[in-house]
Coordinates of C-alpha atoms in Angstrom, one line a residue:
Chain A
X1469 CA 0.5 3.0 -19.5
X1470 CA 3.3 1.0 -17.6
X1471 CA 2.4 3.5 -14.1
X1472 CA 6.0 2.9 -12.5
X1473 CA 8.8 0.3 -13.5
X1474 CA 11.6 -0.8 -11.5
X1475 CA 15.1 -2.7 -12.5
X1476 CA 16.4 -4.9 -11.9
X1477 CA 13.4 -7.5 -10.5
X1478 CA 16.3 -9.2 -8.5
X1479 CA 19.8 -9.4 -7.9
X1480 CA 22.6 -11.5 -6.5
X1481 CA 25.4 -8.8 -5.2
X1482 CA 28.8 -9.5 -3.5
X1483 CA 29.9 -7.3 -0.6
X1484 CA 31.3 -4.1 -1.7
X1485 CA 29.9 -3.5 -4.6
X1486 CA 28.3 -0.5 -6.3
X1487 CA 25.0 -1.2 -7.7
X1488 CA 22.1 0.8 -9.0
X1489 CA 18.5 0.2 -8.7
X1490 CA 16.2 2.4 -11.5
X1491 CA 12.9 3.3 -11.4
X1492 CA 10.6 5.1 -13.5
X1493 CA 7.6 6.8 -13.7
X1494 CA 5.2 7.9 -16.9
X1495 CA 2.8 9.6 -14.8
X1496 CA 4.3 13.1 -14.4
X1497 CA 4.6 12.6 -10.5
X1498 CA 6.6 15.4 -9.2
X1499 CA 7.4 13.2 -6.1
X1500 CA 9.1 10.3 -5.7
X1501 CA 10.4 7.7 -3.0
X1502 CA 12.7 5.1 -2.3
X1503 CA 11.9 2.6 0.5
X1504 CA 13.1 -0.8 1.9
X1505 CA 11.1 -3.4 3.4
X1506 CA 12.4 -6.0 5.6
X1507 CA 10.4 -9.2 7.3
X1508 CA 8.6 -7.9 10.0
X1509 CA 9.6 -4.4 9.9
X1510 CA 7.5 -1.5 8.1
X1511 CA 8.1 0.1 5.2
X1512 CA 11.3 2.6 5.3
X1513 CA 11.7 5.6 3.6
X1514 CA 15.5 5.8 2.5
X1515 CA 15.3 9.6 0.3
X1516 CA 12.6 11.0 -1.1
X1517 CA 11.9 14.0 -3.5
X1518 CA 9.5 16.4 -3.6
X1519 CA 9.9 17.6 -7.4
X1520 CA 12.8 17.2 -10.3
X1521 CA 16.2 18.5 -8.9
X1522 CA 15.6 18.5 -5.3
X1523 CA 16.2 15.3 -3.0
X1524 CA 15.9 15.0 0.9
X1525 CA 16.7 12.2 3.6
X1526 CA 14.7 9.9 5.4
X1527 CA 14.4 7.2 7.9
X1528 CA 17.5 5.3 6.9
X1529 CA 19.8 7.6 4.1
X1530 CA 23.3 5.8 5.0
X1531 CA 25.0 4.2 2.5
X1532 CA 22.5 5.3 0.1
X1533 CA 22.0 8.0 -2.6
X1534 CA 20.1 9.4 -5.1
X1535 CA 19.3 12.0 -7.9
X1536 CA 16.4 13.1 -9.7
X1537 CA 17.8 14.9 -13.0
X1538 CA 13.9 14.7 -14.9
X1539 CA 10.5 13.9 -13.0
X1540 CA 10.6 10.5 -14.9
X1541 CA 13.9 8.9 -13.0
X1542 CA 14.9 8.5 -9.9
X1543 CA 17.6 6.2 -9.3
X1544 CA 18.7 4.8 -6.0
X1545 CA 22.7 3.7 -5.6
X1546 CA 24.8 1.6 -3.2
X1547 CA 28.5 2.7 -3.0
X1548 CA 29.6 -0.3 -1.7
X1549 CA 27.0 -2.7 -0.8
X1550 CA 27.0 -4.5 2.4
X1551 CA 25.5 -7.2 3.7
X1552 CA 22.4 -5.8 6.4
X1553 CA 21.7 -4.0 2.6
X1554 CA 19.8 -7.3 1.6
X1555 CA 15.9 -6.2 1.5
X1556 CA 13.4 -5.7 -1.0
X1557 CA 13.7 -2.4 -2.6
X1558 CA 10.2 0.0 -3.5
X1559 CA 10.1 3.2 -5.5
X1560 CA 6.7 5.7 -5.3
X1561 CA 5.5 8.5 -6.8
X1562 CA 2.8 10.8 -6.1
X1563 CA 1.5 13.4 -7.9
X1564 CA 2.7 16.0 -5.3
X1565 CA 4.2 15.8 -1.8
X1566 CA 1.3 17.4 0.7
X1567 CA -1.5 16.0 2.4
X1568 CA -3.9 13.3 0.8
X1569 CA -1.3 12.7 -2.0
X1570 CA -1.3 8.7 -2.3
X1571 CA 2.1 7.3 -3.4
X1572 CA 1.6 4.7 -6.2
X1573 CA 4.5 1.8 -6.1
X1574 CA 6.6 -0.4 -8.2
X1575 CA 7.2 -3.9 -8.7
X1576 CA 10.1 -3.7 -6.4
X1577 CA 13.7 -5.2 -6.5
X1578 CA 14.8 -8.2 -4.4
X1579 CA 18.7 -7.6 -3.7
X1580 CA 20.9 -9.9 -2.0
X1581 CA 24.0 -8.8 -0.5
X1582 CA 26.5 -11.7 0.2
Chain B
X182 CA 9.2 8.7 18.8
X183 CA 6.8 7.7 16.1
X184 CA 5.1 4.3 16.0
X185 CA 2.6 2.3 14.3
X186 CA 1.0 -1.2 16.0
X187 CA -0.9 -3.6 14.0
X188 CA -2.0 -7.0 14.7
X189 CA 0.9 -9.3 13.3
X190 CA -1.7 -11.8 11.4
X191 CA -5.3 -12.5 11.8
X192 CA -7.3 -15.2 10.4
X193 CA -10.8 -15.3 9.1
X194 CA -13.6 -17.2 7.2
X195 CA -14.5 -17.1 3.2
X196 CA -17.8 -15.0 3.6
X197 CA -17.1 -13.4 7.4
X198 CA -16.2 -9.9 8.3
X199 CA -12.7 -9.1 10.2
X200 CA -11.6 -5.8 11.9
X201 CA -7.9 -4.8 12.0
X202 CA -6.8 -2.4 14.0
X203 CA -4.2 0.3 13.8
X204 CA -3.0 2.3 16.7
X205 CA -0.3 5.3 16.4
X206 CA 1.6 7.9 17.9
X207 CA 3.3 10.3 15.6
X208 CA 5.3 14.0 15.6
X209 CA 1.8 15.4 13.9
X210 CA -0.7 14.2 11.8
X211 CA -1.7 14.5 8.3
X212 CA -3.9 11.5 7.5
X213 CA -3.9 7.8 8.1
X214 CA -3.6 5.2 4.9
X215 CA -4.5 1.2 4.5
X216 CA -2.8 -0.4 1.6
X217 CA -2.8 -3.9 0.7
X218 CA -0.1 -6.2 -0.3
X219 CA -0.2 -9.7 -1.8
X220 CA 2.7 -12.0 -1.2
X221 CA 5.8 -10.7 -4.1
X222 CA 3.8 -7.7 -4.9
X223 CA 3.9 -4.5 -4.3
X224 CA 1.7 -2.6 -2.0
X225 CA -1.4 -1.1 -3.9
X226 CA -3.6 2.2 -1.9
X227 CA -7.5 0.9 0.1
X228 CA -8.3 4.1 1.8
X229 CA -7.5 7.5 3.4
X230 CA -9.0 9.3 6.3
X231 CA -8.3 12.6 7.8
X232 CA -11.3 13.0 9.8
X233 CA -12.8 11.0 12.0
X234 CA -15.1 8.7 11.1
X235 CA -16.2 5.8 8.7
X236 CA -15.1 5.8 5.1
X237 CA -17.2 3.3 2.9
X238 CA -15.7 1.4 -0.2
X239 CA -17.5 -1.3 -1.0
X240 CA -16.8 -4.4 1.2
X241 CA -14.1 -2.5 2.6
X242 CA -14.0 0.4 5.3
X243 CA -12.1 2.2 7.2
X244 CA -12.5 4.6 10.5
X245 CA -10.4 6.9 12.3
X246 CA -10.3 8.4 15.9
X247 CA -7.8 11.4 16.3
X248 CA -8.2 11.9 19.5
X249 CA -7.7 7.8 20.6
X250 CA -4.9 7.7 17.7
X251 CA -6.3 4.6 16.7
X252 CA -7.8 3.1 13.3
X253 CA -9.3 0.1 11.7
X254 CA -10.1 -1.8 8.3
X255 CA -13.0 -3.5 8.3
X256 CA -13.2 -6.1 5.4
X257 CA -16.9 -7.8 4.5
X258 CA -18.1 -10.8 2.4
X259 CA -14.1 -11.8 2.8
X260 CA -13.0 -13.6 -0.4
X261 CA -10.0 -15.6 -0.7
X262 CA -8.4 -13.2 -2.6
X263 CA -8.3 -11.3 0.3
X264 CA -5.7 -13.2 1.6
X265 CA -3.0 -10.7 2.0
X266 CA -1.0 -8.0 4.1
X267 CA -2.7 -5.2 5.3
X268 CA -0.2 -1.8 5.7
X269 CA -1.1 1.0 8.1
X270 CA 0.2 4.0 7.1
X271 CA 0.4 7.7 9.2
X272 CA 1.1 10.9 7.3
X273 CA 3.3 12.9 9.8
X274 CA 3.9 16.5 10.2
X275 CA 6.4 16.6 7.1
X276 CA 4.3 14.7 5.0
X277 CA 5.9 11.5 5.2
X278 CA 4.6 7.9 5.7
X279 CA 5.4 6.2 9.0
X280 CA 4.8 2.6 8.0
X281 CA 3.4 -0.2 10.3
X282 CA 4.9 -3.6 10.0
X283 CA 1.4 -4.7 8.2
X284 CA -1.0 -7.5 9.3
X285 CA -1.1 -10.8 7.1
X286 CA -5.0 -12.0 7.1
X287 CA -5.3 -15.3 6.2
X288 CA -8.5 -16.4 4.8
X289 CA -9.8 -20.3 5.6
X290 CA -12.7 -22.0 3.7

């Protein structure tokens, strides 16, 4: 059981760029996240999804999107990537979005933005 | 607006105890989660509480006060293992996580 993966692990990206981070999950979660973490900031939530089909905003949505077409995948893109995009990049899943639902995360993907 | 303060970094001795503290103000709450998070890793779930109180896990706990907004994570018999971040996390009133910026314990010999 491989809980969730993440790809890539890390990437070098010039300005402007489109780029798309997956991330999978074999637990049949029916809720999923995207957040960013930066040095001495918390975690971020970016878009989140309660179940398979439906998607919602968070903290910090610009220059961001996403779709969840299955429960397994939910990819995150960058249109055109820009610099202050430069983070390290965690998906979640829980089994459900309420109360007391722990999220359970990835590896994580280190992206550069030059 | 919704915050989260933790301790920046703490250090401690192989075989002490050490407290870390979490205070918060939130739009609602829905419970209050620790995680841990080793240097390049991902963050992995310690504990929930939704009442107040002390939760026991082994050599770690965790207590909450609603009404002060405040939590801690109390760690025992620390190992060097141990040495990691320590994530606060509040569930608001839409069910998301408001993050705090984590506490990195260092453990000495």
């Amino acid at each position: 059981i491989a809980g969730i993966t993440q790809a890539p692990t890390s990437q070098i990206l010039a300005a402007g760029r489109r780029m798309t981070l997956r991330c999978t999950q074999d637990m049949r979660h029916n809720a999923m996240y995207w957040y960013r973490q930066d040095l001495g900031l918390g975690l971020r939530l970016i878009h989140y999804s309660n179940t398979a089909g439906t998607t919602g905003k968070g903290e910090v949505p610009d220059g961001y999107s996403v779709s969840r077409a299955n429960t397994d995948d939910f990819p995150l893109t960058l249109a055109s990537a820009v610099p202050s995009q430069t983070s390290v990049y965690f998906c979640a899943s829980s089994p459900n979005s309420g109360s007391q639902e722990t999220q359970y995360f990835g590896p994580g993907t280190r992206l550069l933005v030059l | 607006g919704q915050n989260i303060d933790q301790p920046t970094e703490m250090t401690a001795t192989e075989g002490a105890i050490v407290q870390i503290n979490c205070t918060y103000q939130t739009s609602g709450f829905n419970g209050l989660f620790w995680y841990q998070q080793h240097a390049g890793e991902a963050p992995t779930f310690l504990s929930y509480n939704v009442l107040d109180g002390l939760e026991e896990k082994g050599r770690f706990s965790s207590f909450l006060s609603r009404s002060k907004g405040y939590s801690y994570l109390l760690l025992k018999e620390l190992q060097m293992k141990d040495s990691a971040s320590y994530l606060c996390a509040v569930q608001d009133s839409n069910y998301q996580l408001i993050w705090g910026a984590g506490t990195k314990l260092i453990i000495k010999p």
